[in-house]
Tab-separated table of C-alpha atoms in Angstrom:
chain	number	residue	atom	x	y	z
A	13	UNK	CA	-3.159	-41.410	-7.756
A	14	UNK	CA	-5.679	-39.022	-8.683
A	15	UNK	CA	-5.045	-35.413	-9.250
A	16	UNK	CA	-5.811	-32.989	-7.204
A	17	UNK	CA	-6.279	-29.151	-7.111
A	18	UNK	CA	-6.728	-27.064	-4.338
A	19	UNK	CA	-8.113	-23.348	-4.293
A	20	UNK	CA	-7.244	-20.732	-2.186
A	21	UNK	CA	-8.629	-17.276	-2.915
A	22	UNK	CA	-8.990	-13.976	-1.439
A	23	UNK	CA	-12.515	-12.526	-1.254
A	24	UNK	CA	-14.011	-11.173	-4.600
A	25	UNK	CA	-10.814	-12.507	-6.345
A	26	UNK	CA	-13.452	-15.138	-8.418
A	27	UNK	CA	-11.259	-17.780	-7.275
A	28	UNK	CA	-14.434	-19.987	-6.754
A	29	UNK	CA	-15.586	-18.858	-10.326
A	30	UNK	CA	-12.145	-20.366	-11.441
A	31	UNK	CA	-12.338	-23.505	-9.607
A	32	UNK	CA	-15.436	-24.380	-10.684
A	33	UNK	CA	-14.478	-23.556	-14.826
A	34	UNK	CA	-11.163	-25.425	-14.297
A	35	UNK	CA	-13.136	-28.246	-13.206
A	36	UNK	CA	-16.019	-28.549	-15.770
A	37	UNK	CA	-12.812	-27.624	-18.472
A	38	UNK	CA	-10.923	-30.884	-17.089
A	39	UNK	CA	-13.768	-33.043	-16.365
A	40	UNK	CA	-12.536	-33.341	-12.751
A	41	UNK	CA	-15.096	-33.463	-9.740
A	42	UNK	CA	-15.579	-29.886	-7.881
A	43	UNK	CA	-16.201	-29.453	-4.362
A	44	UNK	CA	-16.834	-26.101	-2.455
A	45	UNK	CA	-20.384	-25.867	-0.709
A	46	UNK	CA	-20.540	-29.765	-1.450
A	47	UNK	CA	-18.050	-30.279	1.869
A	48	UNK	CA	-20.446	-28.192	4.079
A	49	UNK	CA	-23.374	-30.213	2.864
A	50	UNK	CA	-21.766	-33.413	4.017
A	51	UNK	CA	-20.287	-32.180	7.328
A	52	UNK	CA	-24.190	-31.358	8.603
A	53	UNK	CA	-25.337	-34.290	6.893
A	54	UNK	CA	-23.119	-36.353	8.919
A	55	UNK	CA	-23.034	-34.144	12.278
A	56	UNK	CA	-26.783	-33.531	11.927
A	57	UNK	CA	-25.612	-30.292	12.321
A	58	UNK	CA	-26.989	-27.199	10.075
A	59	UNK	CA	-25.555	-25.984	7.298
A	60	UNK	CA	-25.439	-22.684	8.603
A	61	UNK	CA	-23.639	-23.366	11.685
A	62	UNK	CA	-21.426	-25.436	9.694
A	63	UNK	CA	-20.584	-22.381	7.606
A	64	UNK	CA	-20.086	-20.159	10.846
A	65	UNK	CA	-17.600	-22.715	12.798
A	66	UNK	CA	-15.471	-23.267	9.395
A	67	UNK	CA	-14.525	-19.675	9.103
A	68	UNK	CA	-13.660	-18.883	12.403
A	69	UNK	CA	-10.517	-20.125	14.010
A	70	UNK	CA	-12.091	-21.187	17.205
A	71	UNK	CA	-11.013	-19.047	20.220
A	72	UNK	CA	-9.824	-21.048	23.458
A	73	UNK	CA	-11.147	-20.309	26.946
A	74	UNK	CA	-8.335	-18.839	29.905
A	75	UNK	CA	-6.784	-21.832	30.947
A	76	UNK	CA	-7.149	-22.115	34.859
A	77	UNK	CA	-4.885	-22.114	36.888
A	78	UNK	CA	-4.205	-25.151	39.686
A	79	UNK	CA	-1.487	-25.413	41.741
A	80	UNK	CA	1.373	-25.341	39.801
A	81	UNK	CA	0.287	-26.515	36.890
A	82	UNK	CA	-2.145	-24.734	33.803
A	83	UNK	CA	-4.930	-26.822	32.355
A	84	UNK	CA	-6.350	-25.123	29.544
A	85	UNK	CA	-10.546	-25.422	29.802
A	86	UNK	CA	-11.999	-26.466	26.687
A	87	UNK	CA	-14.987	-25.332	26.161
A	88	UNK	CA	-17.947	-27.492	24.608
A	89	UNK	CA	-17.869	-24.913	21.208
A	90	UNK	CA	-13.950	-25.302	20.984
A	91	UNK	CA	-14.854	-29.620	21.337
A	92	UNK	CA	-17.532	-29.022	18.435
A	93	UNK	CA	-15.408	-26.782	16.466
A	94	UNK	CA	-12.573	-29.193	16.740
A	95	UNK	CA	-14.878	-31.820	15.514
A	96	UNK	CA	-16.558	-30.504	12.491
A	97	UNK	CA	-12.871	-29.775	11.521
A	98	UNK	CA	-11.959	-33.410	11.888
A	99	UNK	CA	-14.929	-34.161	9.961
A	100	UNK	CA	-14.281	-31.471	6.897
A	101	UNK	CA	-10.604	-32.824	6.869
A	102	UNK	CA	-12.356	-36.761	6.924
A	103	UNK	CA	-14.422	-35.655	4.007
A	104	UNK	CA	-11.890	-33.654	1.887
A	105	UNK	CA	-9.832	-36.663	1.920
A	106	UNK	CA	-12.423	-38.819	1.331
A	107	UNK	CA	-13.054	-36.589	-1.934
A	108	UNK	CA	-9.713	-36.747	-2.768
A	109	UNK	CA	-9.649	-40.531	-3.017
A	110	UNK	CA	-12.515	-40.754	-5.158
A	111	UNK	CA	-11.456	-39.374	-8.435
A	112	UNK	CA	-9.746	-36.035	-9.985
A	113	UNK	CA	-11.029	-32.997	-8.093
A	114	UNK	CA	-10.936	-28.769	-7.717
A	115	UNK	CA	-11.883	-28.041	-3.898
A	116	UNK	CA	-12.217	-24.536	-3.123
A	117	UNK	CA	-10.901	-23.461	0.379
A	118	UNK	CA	-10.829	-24.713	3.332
A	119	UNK	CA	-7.558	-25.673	4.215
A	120	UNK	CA	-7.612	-28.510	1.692
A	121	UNK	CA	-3.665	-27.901	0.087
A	122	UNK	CA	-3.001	-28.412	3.856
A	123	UNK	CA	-5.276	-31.396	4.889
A	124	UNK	CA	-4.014	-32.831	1.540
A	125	UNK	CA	-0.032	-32.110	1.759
A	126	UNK	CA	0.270	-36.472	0.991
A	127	UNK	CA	-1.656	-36.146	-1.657
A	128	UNK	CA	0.331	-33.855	-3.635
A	129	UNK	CA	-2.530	-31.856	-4.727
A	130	UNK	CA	-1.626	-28.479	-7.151
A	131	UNK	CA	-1.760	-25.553	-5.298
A	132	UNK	CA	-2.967	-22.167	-6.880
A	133	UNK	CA	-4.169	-19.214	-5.041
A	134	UNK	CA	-6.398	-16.542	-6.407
A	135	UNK	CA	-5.886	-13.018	-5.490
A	136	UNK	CA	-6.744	-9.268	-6.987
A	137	UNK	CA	-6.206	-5.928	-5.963
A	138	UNK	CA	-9.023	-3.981	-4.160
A	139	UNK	CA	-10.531	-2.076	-6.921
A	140	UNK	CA	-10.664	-5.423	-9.311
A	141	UNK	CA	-12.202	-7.368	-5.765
A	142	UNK	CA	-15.270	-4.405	-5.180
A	143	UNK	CA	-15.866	-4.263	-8.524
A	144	UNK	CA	-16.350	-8.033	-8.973
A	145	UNK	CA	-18.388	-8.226	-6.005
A	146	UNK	CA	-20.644	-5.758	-6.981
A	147	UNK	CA	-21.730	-7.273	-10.299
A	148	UNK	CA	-21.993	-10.739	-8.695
A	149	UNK	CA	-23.481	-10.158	-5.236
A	150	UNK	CA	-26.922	-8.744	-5.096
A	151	UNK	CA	-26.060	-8.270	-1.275
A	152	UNK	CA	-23.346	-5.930	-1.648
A	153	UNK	CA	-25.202	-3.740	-4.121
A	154	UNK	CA	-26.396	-1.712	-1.253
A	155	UNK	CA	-22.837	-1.538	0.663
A	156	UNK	CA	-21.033	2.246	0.103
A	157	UNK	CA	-17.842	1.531	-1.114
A	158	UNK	CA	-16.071	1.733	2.645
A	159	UNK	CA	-18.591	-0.747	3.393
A	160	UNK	CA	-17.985	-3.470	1.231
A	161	UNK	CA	-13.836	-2.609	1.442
A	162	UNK	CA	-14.480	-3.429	5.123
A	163	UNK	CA	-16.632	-6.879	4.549
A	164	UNK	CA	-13.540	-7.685	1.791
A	165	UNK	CA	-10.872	-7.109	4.474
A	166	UNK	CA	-13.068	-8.650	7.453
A	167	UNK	CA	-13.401	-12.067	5.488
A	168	UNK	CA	-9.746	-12.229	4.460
A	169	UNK	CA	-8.640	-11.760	7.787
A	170	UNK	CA	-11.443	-14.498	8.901
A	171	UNK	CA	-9.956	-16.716	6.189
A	172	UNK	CA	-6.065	-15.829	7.366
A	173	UNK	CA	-6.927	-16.429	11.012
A	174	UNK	CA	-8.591	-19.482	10.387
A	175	UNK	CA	-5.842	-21.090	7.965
A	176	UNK	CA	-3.519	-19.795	10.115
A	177	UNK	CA	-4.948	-21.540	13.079
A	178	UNK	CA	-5.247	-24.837	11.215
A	179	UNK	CA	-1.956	-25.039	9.185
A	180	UNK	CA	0.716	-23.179	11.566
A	181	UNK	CA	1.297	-21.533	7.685
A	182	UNK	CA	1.013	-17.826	6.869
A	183	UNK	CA	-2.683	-17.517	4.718
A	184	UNK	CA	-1.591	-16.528	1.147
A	185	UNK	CA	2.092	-16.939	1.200
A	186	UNK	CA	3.312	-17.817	-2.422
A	187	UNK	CA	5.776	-20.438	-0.841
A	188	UNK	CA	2.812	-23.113	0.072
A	189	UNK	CA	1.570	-22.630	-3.708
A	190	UNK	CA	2.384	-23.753	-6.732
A	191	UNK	CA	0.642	-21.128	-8.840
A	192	UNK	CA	-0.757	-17.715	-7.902
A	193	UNK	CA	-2.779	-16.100	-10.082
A	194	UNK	CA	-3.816	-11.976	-10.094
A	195	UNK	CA	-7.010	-11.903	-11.541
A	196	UNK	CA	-7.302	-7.927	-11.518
A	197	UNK	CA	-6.797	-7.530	-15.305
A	198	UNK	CA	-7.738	-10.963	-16.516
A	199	UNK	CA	-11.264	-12.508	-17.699
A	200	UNK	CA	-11.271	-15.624	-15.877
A	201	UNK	CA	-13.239	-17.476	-18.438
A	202	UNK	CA	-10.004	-16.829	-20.574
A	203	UNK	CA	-7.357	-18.089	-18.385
A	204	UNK	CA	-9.115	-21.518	-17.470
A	205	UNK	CA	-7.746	-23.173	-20.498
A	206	UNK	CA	-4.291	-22.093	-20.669
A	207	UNK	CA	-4.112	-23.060	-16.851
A	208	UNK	CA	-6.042	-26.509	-17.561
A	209	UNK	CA	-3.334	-27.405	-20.292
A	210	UNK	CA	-0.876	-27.536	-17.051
A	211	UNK	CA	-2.654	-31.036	-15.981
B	3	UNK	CA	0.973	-2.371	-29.258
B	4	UNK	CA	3.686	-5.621	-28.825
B	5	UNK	CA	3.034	-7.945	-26.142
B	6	UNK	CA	5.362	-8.011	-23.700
B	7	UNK	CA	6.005	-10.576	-21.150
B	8	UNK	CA	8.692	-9.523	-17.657
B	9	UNK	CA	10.120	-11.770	-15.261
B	10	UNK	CA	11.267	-11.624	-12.229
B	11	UNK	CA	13.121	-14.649	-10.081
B	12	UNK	CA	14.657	-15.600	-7.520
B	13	UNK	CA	18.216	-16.911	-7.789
B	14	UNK	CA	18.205	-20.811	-9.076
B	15	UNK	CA	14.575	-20.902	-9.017
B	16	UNK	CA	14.834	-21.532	-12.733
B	17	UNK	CA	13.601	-18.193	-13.645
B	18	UNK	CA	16.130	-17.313	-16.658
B	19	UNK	CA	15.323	-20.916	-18.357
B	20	UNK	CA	11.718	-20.660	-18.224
B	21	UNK	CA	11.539	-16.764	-19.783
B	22	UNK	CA	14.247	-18.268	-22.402
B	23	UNK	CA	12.090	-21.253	-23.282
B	24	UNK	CA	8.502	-19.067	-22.907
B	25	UNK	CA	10.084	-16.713	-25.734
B	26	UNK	CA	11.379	-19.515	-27.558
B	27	UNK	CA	7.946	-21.637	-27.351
B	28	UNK	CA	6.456	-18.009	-28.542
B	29	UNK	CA	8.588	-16.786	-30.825
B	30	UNK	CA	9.006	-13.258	-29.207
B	31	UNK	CA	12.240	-11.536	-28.704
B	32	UNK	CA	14.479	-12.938	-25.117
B	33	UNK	CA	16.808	-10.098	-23.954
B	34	UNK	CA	18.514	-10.726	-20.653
B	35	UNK	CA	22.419	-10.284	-20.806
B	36	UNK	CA	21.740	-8.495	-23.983
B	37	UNK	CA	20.396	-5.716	-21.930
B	38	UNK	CA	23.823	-5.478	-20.061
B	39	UNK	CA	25.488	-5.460	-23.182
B	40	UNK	CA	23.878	-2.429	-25.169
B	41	UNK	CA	24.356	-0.470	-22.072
B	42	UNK	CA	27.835	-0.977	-22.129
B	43	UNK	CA	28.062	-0.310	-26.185
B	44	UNK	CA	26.522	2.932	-25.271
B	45	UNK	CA	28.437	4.289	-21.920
B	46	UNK	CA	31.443	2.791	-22.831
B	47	UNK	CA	31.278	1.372	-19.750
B	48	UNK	CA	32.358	-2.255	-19.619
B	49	UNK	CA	29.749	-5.465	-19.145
B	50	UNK	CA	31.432	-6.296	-15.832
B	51	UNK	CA	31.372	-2.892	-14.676
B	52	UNK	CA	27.629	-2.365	-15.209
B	53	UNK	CA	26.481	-5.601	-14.128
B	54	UNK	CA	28.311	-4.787	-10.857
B	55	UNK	CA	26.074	-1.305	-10.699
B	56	UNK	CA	22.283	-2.966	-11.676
B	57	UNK	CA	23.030	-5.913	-9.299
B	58	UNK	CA	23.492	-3.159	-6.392
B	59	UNK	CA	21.211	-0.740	-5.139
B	60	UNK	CA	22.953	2.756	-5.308
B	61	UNK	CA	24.333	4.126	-1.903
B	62	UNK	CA	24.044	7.942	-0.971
B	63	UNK	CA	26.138	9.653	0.779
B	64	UNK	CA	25.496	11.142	3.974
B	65	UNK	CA	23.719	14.410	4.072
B	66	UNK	CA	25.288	17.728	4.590
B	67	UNK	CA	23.670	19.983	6.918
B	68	UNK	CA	24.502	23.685	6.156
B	69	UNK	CA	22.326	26.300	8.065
B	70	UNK	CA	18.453	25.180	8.644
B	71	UNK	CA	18.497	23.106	4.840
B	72	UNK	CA	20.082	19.047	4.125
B	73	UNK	CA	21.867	18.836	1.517
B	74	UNK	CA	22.181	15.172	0.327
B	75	UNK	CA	25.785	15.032	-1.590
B	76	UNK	CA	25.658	13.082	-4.384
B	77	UNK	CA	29.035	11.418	-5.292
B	78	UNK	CA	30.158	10.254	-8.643
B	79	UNK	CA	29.536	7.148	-8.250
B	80	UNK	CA	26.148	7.302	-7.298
B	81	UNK	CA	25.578	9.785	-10.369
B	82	UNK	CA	26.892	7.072	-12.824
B	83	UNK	CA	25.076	4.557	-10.924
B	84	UNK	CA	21.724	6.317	-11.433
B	85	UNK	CA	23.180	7.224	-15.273
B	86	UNK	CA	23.122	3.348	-15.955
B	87	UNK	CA	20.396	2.683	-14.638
B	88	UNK	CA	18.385	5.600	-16.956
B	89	UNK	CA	20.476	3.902	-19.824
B	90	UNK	CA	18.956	0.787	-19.231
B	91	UNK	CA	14.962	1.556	-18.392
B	92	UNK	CA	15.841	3.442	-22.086
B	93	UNK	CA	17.591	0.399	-24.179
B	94	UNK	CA	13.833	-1.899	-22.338
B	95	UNK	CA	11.894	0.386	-23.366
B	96	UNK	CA	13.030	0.798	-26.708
B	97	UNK	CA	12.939	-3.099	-26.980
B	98	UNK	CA	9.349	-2.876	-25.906
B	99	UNK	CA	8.720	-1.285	-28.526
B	100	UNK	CA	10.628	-3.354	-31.230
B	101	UNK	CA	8.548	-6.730	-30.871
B	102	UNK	CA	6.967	-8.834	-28.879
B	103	UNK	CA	9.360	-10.029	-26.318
B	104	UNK	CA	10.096	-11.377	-22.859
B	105	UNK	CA	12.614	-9.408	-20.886
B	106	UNK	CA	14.247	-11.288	-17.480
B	107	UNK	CA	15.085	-9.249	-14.262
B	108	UNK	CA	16.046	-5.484	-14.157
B	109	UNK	CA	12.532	-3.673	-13.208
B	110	UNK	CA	11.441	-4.427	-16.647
B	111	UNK	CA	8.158	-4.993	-15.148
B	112	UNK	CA	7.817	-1.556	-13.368
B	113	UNK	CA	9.720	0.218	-16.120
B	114	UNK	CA	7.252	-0.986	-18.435
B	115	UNK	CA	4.366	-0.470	-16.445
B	116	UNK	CA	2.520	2.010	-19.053
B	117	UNK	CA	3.145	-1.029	-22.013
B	118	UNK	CA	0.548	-2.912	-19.257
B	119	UNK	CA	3.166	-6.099	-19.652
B	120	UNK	CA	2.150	-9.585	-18.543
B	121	UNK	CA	4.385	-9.652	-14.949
B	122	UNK	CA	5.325	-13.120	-14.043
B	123	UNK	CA	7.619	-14.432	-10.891
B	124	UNK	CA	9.151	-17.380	-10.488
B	125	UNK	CA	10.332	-18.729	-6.898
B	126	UNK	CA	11.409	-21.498	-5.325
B	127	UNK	CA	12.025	-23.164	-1.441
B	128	UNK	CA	15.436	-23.129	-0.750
B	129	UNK	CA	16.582	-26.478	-1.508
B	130	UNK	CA	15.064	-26.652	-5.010
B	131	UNK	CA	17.109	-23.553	-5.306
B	132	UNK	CA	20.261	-25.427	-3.816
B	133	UNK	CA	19.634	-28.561	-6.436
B	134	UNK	CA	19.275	-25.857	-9.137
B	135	UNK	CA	22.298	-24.303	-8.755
B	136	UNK	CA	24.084	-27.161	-8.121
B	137	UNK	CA	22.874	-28.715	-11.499
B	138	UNK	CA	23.852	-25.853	-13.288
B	139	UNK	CA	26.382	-23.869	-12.593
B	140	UNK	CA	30.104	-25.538	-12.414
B	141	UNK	CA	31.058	-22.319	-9.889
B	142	UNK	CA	28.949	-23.373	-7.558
B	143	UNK	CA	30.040	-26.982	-7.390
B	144	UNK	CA	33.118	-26.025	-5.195
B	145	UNK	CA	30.813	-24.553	-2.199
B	146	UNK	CA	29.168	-26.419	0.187
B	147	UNK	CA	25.641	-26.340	1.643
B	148	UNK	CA	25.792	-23.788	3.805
B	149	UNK	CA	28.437	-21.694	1.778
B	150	UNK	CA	25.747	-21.870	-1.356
B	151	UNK	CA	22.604	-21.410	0.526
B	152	UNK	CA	24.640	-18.208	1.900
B	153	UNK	CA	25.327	-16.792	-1.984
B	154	UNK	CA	21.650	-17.986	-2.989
B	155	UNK	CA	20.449	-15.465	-0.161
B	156	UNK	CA	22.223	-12.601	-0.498
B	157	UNK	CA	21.966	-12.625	-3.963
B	158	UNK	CA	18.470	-12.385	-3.405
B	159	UNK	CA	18.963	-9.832	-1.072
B	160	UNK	CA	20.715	-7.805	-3.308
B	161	UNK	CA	17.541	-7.851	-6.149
B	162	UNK	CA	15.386	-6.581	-3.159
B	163	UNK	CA	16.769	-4.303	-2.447
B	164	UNK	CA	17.889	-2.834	-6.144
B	165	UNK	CA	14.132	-3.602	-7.080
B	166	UNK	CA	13.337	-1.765	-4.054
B	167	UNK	CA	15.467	1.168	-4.209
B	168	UNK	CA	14.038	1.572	-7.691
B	169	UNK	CA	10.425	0.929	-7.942
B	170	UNK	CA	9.689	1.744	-4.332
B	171	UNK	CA	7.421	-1.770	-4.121
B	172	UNK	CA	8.935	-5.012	-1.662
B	173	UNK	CA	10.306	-7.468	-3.972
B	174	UNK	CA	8.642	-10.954	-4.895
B	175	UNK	CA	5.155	-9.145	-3.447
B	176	UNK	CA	2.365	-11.494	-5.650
B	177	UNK	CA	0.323	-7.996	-5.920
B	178	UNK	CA	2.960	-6.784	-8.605
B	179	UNK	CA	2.551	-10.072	-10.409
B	180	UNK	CA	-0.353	-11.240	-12.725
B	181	UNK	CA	1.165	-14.916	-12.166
B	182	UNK	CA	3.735	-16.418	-9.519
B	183	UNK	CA	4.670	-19.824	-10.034
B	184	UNK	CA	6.743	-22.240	-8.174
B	185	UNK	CA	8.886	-24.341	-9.993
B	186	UNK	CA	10.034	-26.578	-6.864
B	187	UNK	CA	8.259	-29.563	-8.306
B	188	UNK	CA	7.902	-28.303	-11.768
B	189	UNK	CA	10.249	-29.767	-15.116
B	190	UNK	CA	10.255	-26.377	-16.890
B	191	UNK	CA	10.102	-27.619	-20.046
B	192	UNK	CA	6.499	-29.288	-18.858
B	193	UNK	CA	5.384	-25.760	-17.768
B	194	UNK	CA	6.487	-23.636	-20.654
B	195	UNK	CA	3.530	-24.733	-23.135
B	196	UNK	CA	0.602	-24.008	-20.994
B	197	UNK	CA	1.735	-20.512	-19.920
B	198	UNK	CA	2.509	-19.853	-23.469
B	199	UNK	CA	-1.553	-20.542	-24.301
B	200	UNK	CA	-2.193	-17.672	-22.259
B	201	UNK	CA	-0.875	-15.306	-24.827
């Protein structure tokens, strides 16, 4: 069976940094951006749509009420978001059967539970996460500091909700990982190999 | 300045092994029932005694209310409680600053927070923990499933809220950790060499 590794990470924790150098360290395939690619190549949907729907838990309609009974409306969006999920979980675990792999996010140690894949999760304190996002993104260089604490926050709750919403699991719980790594006093380039030597 | 590893667990996670083999694999100093010991060497306390007082978190009294002002009575006990416990943040840090070495349980990692050690937790699900204990430790042979799961828990229970009562941060929180790791399906021994490359 190959091996797998799965990535969760909090915003401006440079989990995706660390997936990626784990990979090219172990030779293994990496997928992050690669899984949107494929889910709008095969939906014929765009990529930035695909991007919206996959971090958003989708949000159901008022179910209507008939008689005595509810039937909860599904909306056309809540159909489509259902479907690129299907396809993102079709794809992961079409990955996954390929060869060795790192995939970053979305939901993977969940739509991969069979597989056995290793679980780490990548996390920082605030200070460490601003800081790191301001020397990587040229976007955030013109956020105040409240600003970009607010975008960190907003996208971790996104990323909560929406694993939350897909795995019945609390988003970032140590219990559904097998590693969890603080990365506010560490040069990730440093860690990779110690971390590697694990597989 | 030494490097200093601290670890925290929870009970029959396989916490105490892995710091015993990471300071073996390292060659750094292990202190863990040696802390008990020098404390009672220098109270005159005995072992059983003080392992009794750092396994609870002290109880106050209840306030006295004279005129408009509280007046929280301290009783003996709780004096001697919070005497053993200054004993022992003394005898860590003074072992910090011996040698390298890893030091299990006992706020070492908050008491050493200024020596910037390398935190680590361990943790386990519950019937890893069960397995554990079972595999180990002959007292715990005689209980059964429920009766051991009972003991692993309030054990636990007890280190929050001693680790609570003393550093004023929620137990087993991944924030106060550079590195959580899960041994449920982790050999130790397997894990110990690639942690020790990160030091």
């Amino acid at each position: 069976m190959n091996k797998i590794i799965t990535i969760g990470r909090e915003f401006g924790s440079g989990g995706r940094e660390f997936g990626r150098r784990l990979s090219e360290q172990l030779g293994f395939a990496y997928y992050d951006q690669e899984i949107i690619s494929e889910i709008s190549k095969r939906t014929s949907l765009s990529e930035q749509y695909i991007q919206a729907v996959v971090e958003h838990r989708p949000s159901f309609s008022f179910p209507i009420h008939i008689g005595r009974s509810f039937y909860p409306s599904v909306s056309p969006a809540f159909e489509q978001t259902m479907s690129v999920y299907q396809e993102q979980a079709r794809i992961i675990a079409e990955m996954a059967a390929k060869s060795n792999c790192v995939i970053v996010g979305r939901c993977a140690d969940y739509i991969l539970r069979d597989y056995r894949p290793f679980r780490i999760f990548v996390y920082a304190d605030m200070d460490s996460k601003i800081k790191r996002c301001r020397e990587k993104g040229p976007e955030e260089e013109k956020l105040s500091e409240k600003e970009l604490k607010q975008k960190i926050s907003d996208i971790d709750k996104k990323r909560a909700k929406y694993y939350e919403f897909y795995t019945g699991h609390p988003w970032g719980d140590k219990l559904n990982f097998d590693l969890c790594i603080n990365t506010t006093q560490t040069v990730i380039k440093e860690l990779v190999p110690a971390i590697a030597k694990l597989f």
